Amino acid sequence: MTNQQKIQSLRDELNQHNYNYYVLDNASISDYDFDIKLKELEKLEQENPEFFDANSPTQRVGGTVTKNFETVTHKNRMYSLDNSYSKEDLLDWEKRIQKILGTTALEYTCELKYDGASINLTYENGQFIKAVTRGDGFQGDEVTANIRTIKSIPLTLKQDFLIDFEMRGEIILPLDGFTKMNQQRLENGEEAYRNPRNTASGSLKLQDSTEVAKRPLDCLLYQVVSSERKYKTHFESLENARKVSFKVPKTITLAKSIDQVLEFIHYWDLKRHDLPYETDGVVIKVNNLQQQEELGYTSKAPRWAIAYKFKAEQVSTLLNKITYQVGRTGAITPVANLAPVQLAGTTVKRASLHNADQIEKLDIREGDTVFVEKGGEIIPKIIAVDFTKRPENSTPTVYATHCPECNTELIRTEGDAKHYCPNEFGCAPQITGKIQHFISRKAMDIDGLGGETVDLLRKEGLIQNYADLYDLEVEQVVPLERMAEKSAQNMITGIQKSKEIPFEKVLFALGIRFVGETVAKKLVKHFKSIDNLMTADFETLVAVDEIGDRIAQSIIDFSSDLGNIQLINRLKSYGLQLEISKESLANQTNKLEGQVFVVSGVFHQMSRNELKKTIEDNGGKVSSSISKKTNFIIAGDNMGPSKLQKAEALAIAIISEQDFIDKVR
Ligand code: AMP
Ligand code: ZN
């Protein structure tokens, strides 16, 4: 045997033992013998550096230190899941998708919802390439070196699977590993970790991968993403993934009806406490992959999947005091300060009370004993008062009338659940909050400037609003606490670079009330420049698809404020992008104005998403189901027969992919 062959055969053998132990839970070698073989391989690799391979089992011990994790754009967006809580919710969901697909013959897979941190693993030609966290769904952090240390993740696949694919799963910390880790920490005089989920997700961002290697992390896989159409169903793709080394839990089950889905849910609602890891629900997915594609996505979640949340845990505790927080838009949030209590593995001290109506409706008072619940959300909520424990001298809560930060009288406009502090330009948390929002990742994404520094800059009187950022100079910033020449320079460079950020992000960054990311995109598409937007009247605004009275009024209020007009003029003078760029304008036309399209089947020249984007870029509308309003159906291969029938019954024009391309060309 040559050295190369020896190395290869040791790697294969060790990979197989790893797989048996970590995936199949079935050891095939003693720890001692494994170590001997690993040492042998290490030695051979050292003597023959030309055969180095980052995916060798010797590389699992870590050793890489990452100071800054690189931001990577996901090839395929990582969506959230819609939630359901009852049989009715599930039946509604089924009805919705049956309507879109035009069939009642559906099959589902039921999976547990693993409670950890989501991860996207890229493989090419059977080799692990990289791992990226979910991040905001569009972009995440590359954590490849850390992920490589997790033994149940295959670095080299055992058999052929797909050529180029992504594997999605959840990084978890099994309960017994978590307990052991905490015992160790307590022995070392360190504080115990609060819960497995946060510890798992925190582990992904440790700088030293050797530390990650020491943690008993595991990875449970739940989705194969690939453009190859090798498998017809989700279940089949997962079963095959398991065969080639991935840890796909055996708990996944096929269901032929919602009743069978409910059986799975009821079984695991009771049995989940016996599992070696935490789960907070079940995920139900349409099994047929072509149907999944037909169903597509809403702006935040797939239509073909839904999570079912198990009932949350509850405890009761004393509400000591109600305080008020001021957000960046001036919105006031009442907060319940509680006697600390253990709930679902964490200590809870505060809970959100939402708004004045909520307090009144539940009749929540200081001194009450309240029931607190924690679902998937980070902030727990109060669901009821234990009236049997109410003190005799208790009086109803009187909601704050003045801002706790600047003492301005609060206002509440009709139809609005929240109170606001109107002192937009003089109320500290609003000033800081607006600038913090402006620089945040989804907005101007300014490198080298963080939320705390913004607060510091404001306190020092260097900035009062986001436009002031662009006047900052290195010499002004250097003398500040914890600033050095280099970090000051980075900050100024980051600010100057943000002038290239596209208009839709700038519009979102302005922090106009109710103008979130999606609304900002809509507005940019329609109005194309800040001037067009700010001079539009109410009627023009509400005429835009999905822009309602509330958003329109908020834009009018913003645009008629002299302070805002001055700010915008300054931003213009600094050269920020306040209109749509020439390139994106070039791809947009009104050719399809007023036309509604339904896209169905499998396409060859464009992906389904490209097709939809092209429709929208040319002024058309995409709808998910066929109705009288539909003008055209773009039919790919394998369009569903019931859709075809419906289209014929309504006499809607059916066109091919090529017809469509000719139309917009
Ligand atoms: P949420 O964050 O509540 O919107 O839920 C979506 C997340 O659930 C995904 O990002 C996954 O990380 C996680 N998840 C856990 N188990 C599964 C599963 N079996 N299928 C899909 N997603 C899952
Ligand atoms: Zn205020």
XYZ file of C-alpha atoms and ligand atoms in Angstrom:
689
model
C 0.000 0.000 0.000
C 1.231 3.497 -0.773
C 1.123 6.157 1.922
C -1.781 7.773 0.163
C -3.750 4.525 0.202
C -2.902 3.936 3.854
C -4.120 7.408 4.756
C -7.306 6.938 2.774
C -8.091 3.586 4.304
C -7.560 4.888 7.858
C -9.781 7.875 7.157
C -12.531 5.633 5.795
C -12.293 3.323 8.745
C -12.379 6.115 11.322
C -15.267 7.818 9.533
C -17.214 4.582 9.693
C -16.563 4.201 13.440
C -17.581 7.803 14.030
C -20.773 7.214 12.098
C -21.575 4.035 14.019
C -21.023 5.750 17.321
C -22.461 9.229 16.820
C -25.219 8.609 14.295
C -26.262 5.003 14.870
C -25.465 5.146 18.581
C -23.766 1.790 18.228
C -20.044 1.701 19.074
C -17.914 -0.555 16.868
C -14.497 0.052 18.430
C -13.126 0.801 21.896
C -12.091 4.377 22.655
C -8.573 3.140 23.128
C -8.313 1.470 19.727
C -9.917 4.478 18.078
C -7.265 6.739 19.594
C -4.437 4.495 18.430
C -5.721 4.582 14.876
C -6.291 8.313 14.999
C -2.704 8.859 16.203
C -1.431 6.652 13.416
C -3.339 8.710 10.874
C -2.098 11.954 12.404
C 1.468 10.766 12.101
C 1.055 9.728 8.473
C -0.566 13.048 7.635
C 2.262 14.940 9.270
C 4.841 12.980 7.317
C 2.936 13.431 4.068
C 1.599 16.978 4.160
C 0.716 16.850 0.467
C -2.303 14.701 1.379
C -3.751 17.213 3.822
C -7.553 17.235 3.850
C -9.652 19.624 5.941
C -12.312 16.883 6.090
C -10.009 14.262 7.606
C -11.197 12.816 10.947
C -8.021 14.252 12.500
C -9.365 17.753 11.887
C -12.309 17.281 14.264
C -10.348 18.398 17.330
C -10.443 22.041 16.345
C -7.567 24.474 16.602
C -8.841 27.296 14.416
C -9.417 30.676 16.026
C -11.924 32.947 14.292
C -12.043 36.584 15.395
C -14.739 37.766 13.018
C -17.184 35.361 11.435
C -17.715 36.196 7.800
C -21.214 37.172 6.667
C -22.390 34.911 3.856
C -25.497 35.274 1.692
C -27.580 32.085 1.618
C -27.972 30.543 -1.794
C -31.515 29.619 -0.778
C -33.211 31.746 1.834
C -33.771 30.147 5.245
C -37.375 30.796 6.140
C -39.269 30.730 9.437
C -42.271 28.519 10.022
C -45.861 29.559 10.574
C -47.256 28.312 13.851
C -50.435 26.469 14.737
C -51.857 25.614 18.121
C -54.977 23.525 17.519
C -56.694 20.989 15.311
C -58.702 23.858 13.777
C -55.502 25.687 12.814
C -54.249 22.555 11.074
C -57.504 21.986 9.228
C -57.479 25.621 8.058
C -53.956 25.158 6.787
C -54.949 21.985 4.957
C -57.891 23.774 3.355
C -55.662 26.607 2.159
C -53.153 24.328 0.509
C -55.802 22.049 -0.978
C -57.290 25.100 -2.614
C -53.976 26.209 -4.092
C -53.067 22.735 -5.300
C -56.557 21.936 -6.444
C -56.450 18.466 -4.913
C -57.427 16.815 -1.642
C -55.008 13.927 -2.019
C -52.176 15.000 0.244
C -49.601 13.202 2.308
C -47.592 14.745 5.148
C -44.391 14.078 7.025
C -44.418 14.689 10.741
C -41.170 15.640 12.441
C -40.332 16.854 15.886
C -39.354 20.489 16.133
C -35.826 20.265 17.489
C -35.015 23.141 19.781
C -31.562 24.517 19.039
C -29.902 26.725 16.445
C -30.499 26.237 12.728
C -27.591 25.554 10.441
C -27.090 25.253 6.712
C -24.434 22.759 5.554
C -23.120 22.846 1.989
C -21.779 19.696 0.304
C -20.211 19.221 -3.097
C -19.181 15.891 -4.596
C -19.645 14.106 -1.289
C -17.476 16.559 0.654
C -18.480 18.982 3.392
C -17.725 22.517 2.183
C -19.129 25.051 4.604
C -21.601 25.769 7.385
C -23.563 28.978 7.802
C -25.950 30.015 10.593
C -29.476 31.126 9.743
C -28.823 34.763 10.685
C -31.687 36.873 9.348
C -32.631 34.185 6.824
C -30.957 36.009 3.926
C -27.449 36.119 5.368
C -25.760 34.260 8.168
C -22.332 33.782 9.710
C -19.905 31.250 8.373
C -18.989 28.890 11.213
C -17.381 26.045 9.237
C -14.407 25.457 11.527
C -16.642 25.140 14.571
C -19.131 22.855 12.855
C -16.367 20.527 11.666
C -15.790 19.543 15.302
C -19.318 18.121 15.705
C -18.788 14.396 15.322
C -22.240 13.420 14.083
C -21.875 15.696 11.053
C -20.322 13.741 8.172
C -17.372 15.458 6.492
C -17.183 12.864 3.733
C -20.288 10.996 2.622
C -20.307 7.192 2.556
C -22.100 6.822 -0.749
C -23.316 8.885 -3.668
C -26.197 11.127 -2.791
C -26.642 14.377 -4.701
C -23.813 16.213 -6.395
C -24.421 19.661 -5.070
C -26.793 20.248 -2.184
C -27.439 21.896 1.146
C -28.467 20.052 4.242
C -30.435 21.914 6.860
C -30.675 20.976 10.473
C -30.618 22.028 14.051
C -27.530 22.154 16.263
C -28.638 20.952 19.668
C -27.147 20.160 23.029
C -28.643 16.886 24.303
C -29.903 17.092 27.881
C -27.427 14.715 29.505
C -24.485 16.457 27.838
C -25.859 19.778 29.032
C -26.152 18.506 32.611
C -22.600 17.144 32.542
C -21.267 20.419 31.173
C -22.962 22.301 33.977
C -21.668 19.945 36.665
C -18.191 20.552 35.348
C -18.700 24.291 35.368
C -19.969 24.306 38.931
C -16.955 22.250 40.018
C -14.704 24.827 38.380
C -16.488 27.575 40.268
C -18.174 28.889 37.101
C -21.818 29.806 36.697
C -24.132 27.162 35.228
C -25.625 27.717 31.768
C -29.315 28.526 31.757
C -30.709 26.302 29.008
C -29.551 23.940 26.268
C -30.857 25.966 23.346
C -28.985 29.179 24.165
C -25.867 27.223 25.014
C -26.008 25.403 21.676
C -26.440 28.582 19.686
C -23.767 30.379 21.724
C -21.345 27.529 21.025
C -21.507 28.157 17.280
C -19.961 31.580 17.734
C -17.096 30.628 20.054
C -13.857 31.988 18.637
C -11.766 28.944 19.466
C -12.948 25.779 17.727
C -11.042 23.639 20.249
C -13.588 24.828 22.822
C -16.450 23.863 20.528
C -14.922 20.408 20.064
C -15.153 19.877 23.829
C -18.885 20.518 23.925
C -21.223 17.543 23.411
C -23.067 19.174 20.503
C -25.166 17.203 18.080
C -26.853 17.974 14.768
C -30.296 16.693 13.726
C -31.084 17.111 10.037
C -34.495 17.923 8.632
C -34.232 19.178 5.070
C -32.372 18.520 1.834
C -32.165 21.517 -0.506
C -31.100 20.843 -4.062
C -32.026 21.666 -7.620
C -31.501 18.035 -8.631
C -34.812 16.241 -8.885
C -33.645 12.857 -7.763
C -36.275 12.274 -5.082
C -40.019 12.702 -5.372
C -40.842 13.165 -1.719
C -39.408 14.870 1.325
C -39.530 11.614 3.275
C -37.590 9.750 0.604
C -34.917 12.459 0.475
C -34.447 12.272 4.247
C -34.346 8.467 4.332
C -31.623 8.558 1.696
C -29.765 11.289 3.526
C -29.697 9.024 6.552
C -28.248 6.190 4.454
C -25.318 8.321 3.321
C -24.384 9.369 6.904
C -26.671 12.169 8.049
C -28.303 12.004 11.438
C -31.968 12.152 10.523
C -34.045 11.222 13.575
C -36.016 7.993 13.311
C -39.012 9.766 14.789
C -40.063 11.155 11.388
C -43.348 9.621 10.267
C -45.641 9.716 7.242
C -49.277 10.713 7.706
C -52.091 10.375 5.205
C -54.475 12.781 6.892
C -54.635 15.534 9.505
C -56.111 12.938 11.875
C -52.948 10.903 11.565
C -50.920 14.077 12.081
C -52.844 14.657 15.310
C -52.052 11.138 16.484
C -48.361 11.911 16.068
C -48.795 15.198 17.946
C -50.663 13.626 20.855
C -48.171 10.819 21.156
C -45.184 13.174 21.346
C -46.891 15.741 23.543
C -46.773 13.075 26.267
C -43.600 11.262 25.290
C -41.407 14.272 24.564
C -40.134 14.341 28.125
C -38.457 10.974 27.532
C -36.455 12.271 24.558
C -32.716 12.881 24.996
C -33.167 16.462 23.720
C -35.691 19.290 23.957
C -38.555 19.798 21.561
C -41.252 22.456 21.665
C -43.511 21.138 18.957
C -43.982 19.244 15.727
C -43.324 20.317 12.132
C -45.752 19.095 9.478
C -44.661 19.225 5.842
C -46.358 18.403 2.539
C -44.500 15.283 1.472
C -44.578 15.587 -2.310
C -41.719 17.836 -3.447
C -43.440 19.022 -6.565
C -46.435 20.073 -4.519
C -44.048 21.869 -2.180
C -42.724 23.796 -5.128
C -46.222 24.650 -6.324
C -47.115 25.981 -2.902
C -44.006 28.123 -2.555
C -43.453 30.720 0.159
C -45.074 33.719 1.764
C -42.794 36.612 2.651
C -41.632 34.761 5.746
C -42.481 31.055 5.677
C -43.106 28.113 3.358
C -46.779 27.448 2.602
C -45.992 23.746 2.501
C -45.019 23.443 6.160
C -46.429 24.431 9.510
C -45.217 24.094 13.074
C -47.528 22.881 15.803
C -46.556 24.267 19.188
C -47.048 22.197 22.312
C -48.782 24.048 25.131
C -46.292 26.245 26.920
C -45.302 25.783 30.537
C -46.846 28.098 33.111
C -45.932 29.321 36.589
C -47.350 31.899 38.956
C -45.363 34.663 40.633
C -45.683 38.087 42.237
C -45.846 41.242 40.110
C -43.852 43.821 42.048
C -43.988 46.867 39.826
C -45.109 48.081 36.422
C -42.554 50.263 34.618
C -42.553 51.816 31.128
C -40.050 51.583 28.290
C -39.686 54.002 25.381
C -38.837 52.567 21.963
C -37.195 54.266 18.986
C -40.531 55.332 17.513
C -41.624 56.715 20.872
C -43.926 53.746 21.469
C -44.398 53.015 25.147
C -44.256 49.404 26.343
C -45.373 48.596 29.854
C -43.174 46.018 31.572
C -44.036 43.781 34.514
C -41.202 43.435 37.018
C -41.689 40.049 38.641
C -40.391 38.177 41.634
C -37.781 35.931 39.916
C -39.165 32.514 39.052
C -37.920 29.438 37.169
C -39.763 28.764 33.918
C -38.900 26.321 31.125
C -35.264 26.265 32.192
C -34.701 30.000 32.585
C -35.117 32.531 35.391
C -37.837 35.015 34.532
C -37.800 38.500 36.066
C -39.688 40.600 33.560
C -42.615 40.180 31.219
C -44.102 42.392 28.544
C -47.576 43.795 29.216
C -48.021 44.993 25.593
C -50.258 48.068 26.095
C -52.862 49.801 28.225
C -55.749 47.751 26.816
C -54.062 44.521 27.758
C -53.557 45.694 31.339
C -57.161 46.792 31.567
C -58.562 43.681 29.945
C -56.748 41.324 32.311
C -57.093 43.829 35.185
C -53.416 43.500 36.069
C -52.248 45.414 39.165
C -49.054 45.850 41.123
C -49.049 43.396 44.031
C -51.015 40.778 42.086
C -49.977 37.176 41.737
C -49.950 36.463 37.990
C -49.649 33.445 35.714
C -46.661 33.672 33.403
C -46.216 31.600 30.281
C -43.290 31.047 27.994
C -43.772 29.811 24.470
C -41.091 30.010 21.820
C -40.730 33.747 22.408
C -37.825 35.099 24.367
C -39.973 37.475 26.412
C -42.524 35.658 28.563
C -46.041 36.956 28.837
C -48.656 37.308 31.530
C -51.807 35.408 30.719
C -53.983 35.975 33.771
C -54.231 37.244 37.327
C -54.774 34.857 40.230
C -57.671 36.827 41.757
C -57.812 34.577 44.820
C -54.486 36.069 45.883
C -55.261 39.744 45.272
C -54.434 41.932 48.327
C -57.418 43.721 49.896
C -56.076 47.235 49.475
C -55.380 46.733 45.754
C -56.416 49.538 43.356
C -56.740 49.440 39.545
C -53.645 50.339 37.536
C -53.505 53.917 36.338
C -51.582 53.974 33.087
C -48.640 56.380 32.736
C -49.624 59.826 31.461
C -46.093 61.183 30.920
C -42.926 59.852 29.312
C -40.664 58.219 31.906
C -37.601 59.553 30.052
C -38.449 63.151 29.118
C -41.685 63.782 30.978
C -43.598 64.870 27.861
C -47.315 64.099 27.976
C -48.088 60.848 26.158
C -50.516 60.691 23.252
C -52.621 57.910 21.859
C -54.236 58.224 18.458
C -57.492 56.502 17.726
C -57.221 52.932 16.603
C -53.699 52.665 17.965
C -53.099 50.221 20.792
C -49.979 51.981 21.990
C -49.250 55.263 23.703
C -46.483 57.392 22.219
C -44.105 60.027 23.468
C -44.354 62.743 20.779
C -41.036 64.375 21.710
C -39.357 62.704 18.735
C -36.262 64.895 18.550
C -35.747 65.524 22.267
C -36.353 62.190 23.989
C -33.072 60.322 24.620
C -34.151 56.715 23.913
C -35.903 57.855 20.736
C -32.865 59.717 19.470
C -30.518 56.834 20.253
C -33.024 54.207 19.114
C -33.543 55.859 15.729
C -29.820 56.065 15.060
C -29.313 52.476 16.258
C -32.022 51.328 13.885
C -30.463 53.379 11.087
C -27.065 51.672 11.402
C -28.431 48.142 11.974
C -27.652 45.210 9.719
C -30.897 45.148 7.762
C -30.772 48.919 7.335
C -27.518 50.819 6.577
C -25.410 47.938 7.887
C -22.622 50.226 9.104
C -19.463 48.334 9.987
C -17.374 49.534 12.918
C -20.236 51.238 14.738
C -22.355 49.552 17.389
C -25.393 50.416 19.490
C -23.425 51.355 22.600
C -21.149 53.707 20.698
C -24.208 55.454 19.284
C -25.412 56.045 22.818
C -21.999 57.350 23.814
C -21.780 59.670 20.796
C -25.186 61.091 21.656
C -24.300 61.593 25.318
C -21.130 63.410 24.274
C -23.218 65.703 22.105
C -21.564 64.592 18.861
C -24.736 63.345 17.192
C -28.403 64.237 17.547
C -29.744 62.394 14.500
C -28.609 60.001 11.790
C -27.530 62.740 9.402
C -24.977 63.926 11.965
C -23.124 60.620 11.515
C -21.908 61.763 8.116
C -20.277 64.895 9.578
C -18.250 62.960 12.155
C -14.488 63.127 11.876
C -11.836 60.809 13.229
C -10.330 63.496 15.511
C -13.679 64.017 17.233
C -14.122 60.350 17.978
C -10.634 59.288 19.077
C -10.765 60.967 22.522
C -13.882 58.988 23.493
C -13.725 56.220 26.056
C -12.603 52.846 24.670
C -11.823 54.330 21.241
C -8.490 54.034 19.506
C -7.190 55.615 16.319
C -7.851 52.400 14.416
C -11.395 51.790 15.625
C -12.269 55.442 15.041
C -10.928 55.185 11.512
C -12.925 51.984 10.900
C -16.059 53.632 12.131
C -15.727 56.651 9.852
C -14.889 54.416 6.886
C -17.963 52.283 7.662
C -20.171 55.369 7.759
C -18.816 56.726 4.470
C -19.210 53.325 2.799
C -22.877 53.193 3.722
C -23.510 55.853 1.079
C -23.599 52.985 -1.407
C -26.436 51.127 0.335
C -29.436 50.838 -2.033
C -32.485 53.037 -1.669
C -34.846 50.379 -0.308
C -32.576 49.850 2.693
C -32.111 53.571 3.195
C -35.877 54.022 3.221
C -36.227 51.276 5.815
C -33.377 52.854 7.806
C -35.218 56.184 8.092
C -37.434 54.534 10.685
C -40.770 55.876 9.452
C -43.420 54.310 11.654
C -45.011 51.187 10.069
C -42.519 51.208 7.174
C -40.759 47.882 7.704
C -38.510 46.069 5.263
C -41.281 44.705 3.053
C -43.252 47.938 2.923
C -40.050 49.855 2.093
C -39.444 47.547 -0.877
C -43.011 48.051 -2.117
C -42.734 51.820 -1.831
C -39.400 51.977 -3.614
C -40.736 49.897 -6.442
C -43.702 52.126 -6.879
C -42.307 55.602 -6.242
C -38.679 55.091 -7.304
C -37.358 58.158 -5.427
C -37.703 59.812 -2.043
C -39.005 62.975 -3.720
C -41.845 61.112 -5.405
C -42.686 59.406 -2.139
C -42.591 62.508 0.036
C -44.751 64.547 -2.319
C -47.378 61.827 -2.798
C -50.788 62.575 -1.304
C -52.911 60.237 0.761
C -54.965 58.946 -2.193
C -51.874 58.171 -4.233
C -50.354 56.300 -1.312
C -53.344 54.106 -0.472
C -53.761 53.276 -4.149
C -50.504 51.310 -3.933
C -51.008 47.616 -3.420
C -50.893 46.639 0.266
C -50.455 50.209 1.526
C -53.288 50.913 3.959
C -54.535 54.051 5.698
C -52.258 53.649 8.675
C -49.041 53.421 6.656
C -50.141 56.196 4.294
C -50.900 58.572 7.165
C -47.583 57.802 8.796
C -45.729 58.660 5.578
C -47.683 61.901 5.231
C -46.842 62.815 8.832
C -43.187 62.072 8.247
C -43.040 64.000 4.976
C -44.733 67.101 6.306
C -42.399 67.484 9.276
C -39.871 70.251 8.722
C -37.215 68.472 10.793
C -37.502 65.381 8.613
C -37.363 67.389 5.400
C -34.120 68.983 6.571
C -32.692 65.588 7.519
C -33.508 64.130 4.122
C -31.971 67.126 2.357
C -28.810 66.646 4.338
C -28.694 62.914 3.507
C -29.055 63.864 -0.157
C -26.197 66.330 0.076
C -23.940 63.638 1.540
C -24.679 61.425 -1.465
C -26.844 58.653 0.025
C -28.939 56.593 -2.375
C -32.350 58.213 -2.239
C -33.605 56.922 -5.523
C -33.619 53.598 -7.276
C -30.369 52.871 -9.114
C -30.104 53.054 -12.904
C -29.381 49.328 -13.166
C -32.437 48.178 -11.263
C -34.562 50.700 -13.124
C -33.378 49.267 -16.416
C -34.898 45.876 -15.629
C -38.268 47.291 -14.715
C -41.152 48.077 -17.025
C -44.912 48.467 -16.871
C -45.494 45.923 -19.615
C -47.552 43.661 -17.392
C -49.394 46.391 -15.501
C -52.751 45.193 -14.216
C -52.179 41.567 -15.185
C -52.477 38.733 -12.699
C -50.439 35.559 -13.180
C -50.541 32.111 -11.656
C -47.370 30.052 -12.030
C -47.712 26.274 -12.026
C -45.496 23.288 -12.777
C -41.788 22.826 -13.382
C -39.763 25.224 -15.557
C -36.533 24.998 -17.491
C -35.236 28.403 -18.508
C -35.941 30.261 -15.286
C -36.501 29.114 -11.738
C -39.959 29.636 -10.333
C -38.635 32.506 -8.231
C -36.997 34.229 -11.189
C -40.245 33.906 -13.057
C -42.156 35.547 -10.230
C -39.590 38.315 -9.899
C -39.759 39.017 -13.625
C -43.533 39.325 -13.416
C -43.286 41.778 -10.548
C -40.418 43.752 -12.093
C -42.601 44.310 -15.117
C -45.531 45.544 -13.100
C -47.575 42.324 -13.016
C -48.970 40.521 -9.995
C -48.417 36.928 -8.909
C -51.256 35.058 -7.264
C -51.070 31.611 -5.718
C -54.480 30.319 -6.746
C -56.609 30.507 -9.856
C -59.658 32.754 -9.676
C -61.759 34.942 -11.938
C -59.163 37.681 -11.478
C -56.403 35.581 -13.031
C -55.363 36.722 -16.532
C -52.697 34.170 -17.395
C -51.462 30.829 -16.189
C -47.849 30.115 -16.979
C -47.801 26.360 -17.245
C -44.623 24.355 -16.829
C -44.260 20.581 -16.951
C -46.578 18.520 -14.772
C -49.107 21.200 -14.068
C -51.776 19.712 -11.780
C -54.831 18.311 -13.663
C -57.336 20.005 -11.380
C -55.693 23.364 -12.021
C -55.998 22.732 -15.703
C -59.699 21.985 -15.316
C -60.303 25.094 -13.291
C -58.424 27.225 -15.809
C -60.491 25.817 -18.640
C -63.729 26.304 -16.750
C -62.891 29.977 -16.190
C -61.517 30.334 -19.725
C -58.178 31.680 -18.541
C -55.334 31.851 -21.035
C -52.675 29.208 -20.473
C -49.242 30.178 -21.772
C -45.874 28.451 -21.840
C -42.633 29.609 -20.286
C -41.429 30.668 -23.740
C -44.636 32.625 -24.443
C -44.056 34.503 -21.240
C -40.430 35.279 -22.024
C -41.460 36.604 -25.427
C -44.070 38.773 -23.742
C -41.614 40.619 -21.528
C -38.697 40.741 -23.892
P -39.283 29.492 13.965
O -37.885 29.965 14.271
O -40.123 29.316 15.191
O -39.932 30.256 12.872
O -39.135 28.021 13.419
C -38.330 27.760 12.335
C -37.131 26.998 12.797
O -37.490 25.736 13.344
C -36.223 26.647 11.671
O -35.345 27.691 11.394
C -35.489 25.446 12.205
O -34.275 25.854 12.767
C -36.350 24.921 13.329
N -36.708 23.506 13.200
C -36.569 22.595 14.176
N -36.975 21.390 13.779
C -37.378 21.507 12.498
C -37.912 20.585 11.542
N -38.122 19.307 11.829
N -38.213 21.074 10.319
C -38.021 22.387 10.019
N -37.529 23.293 10.883
C -37.209 22.876 12.124
Zn -40.054 60.942 25.899
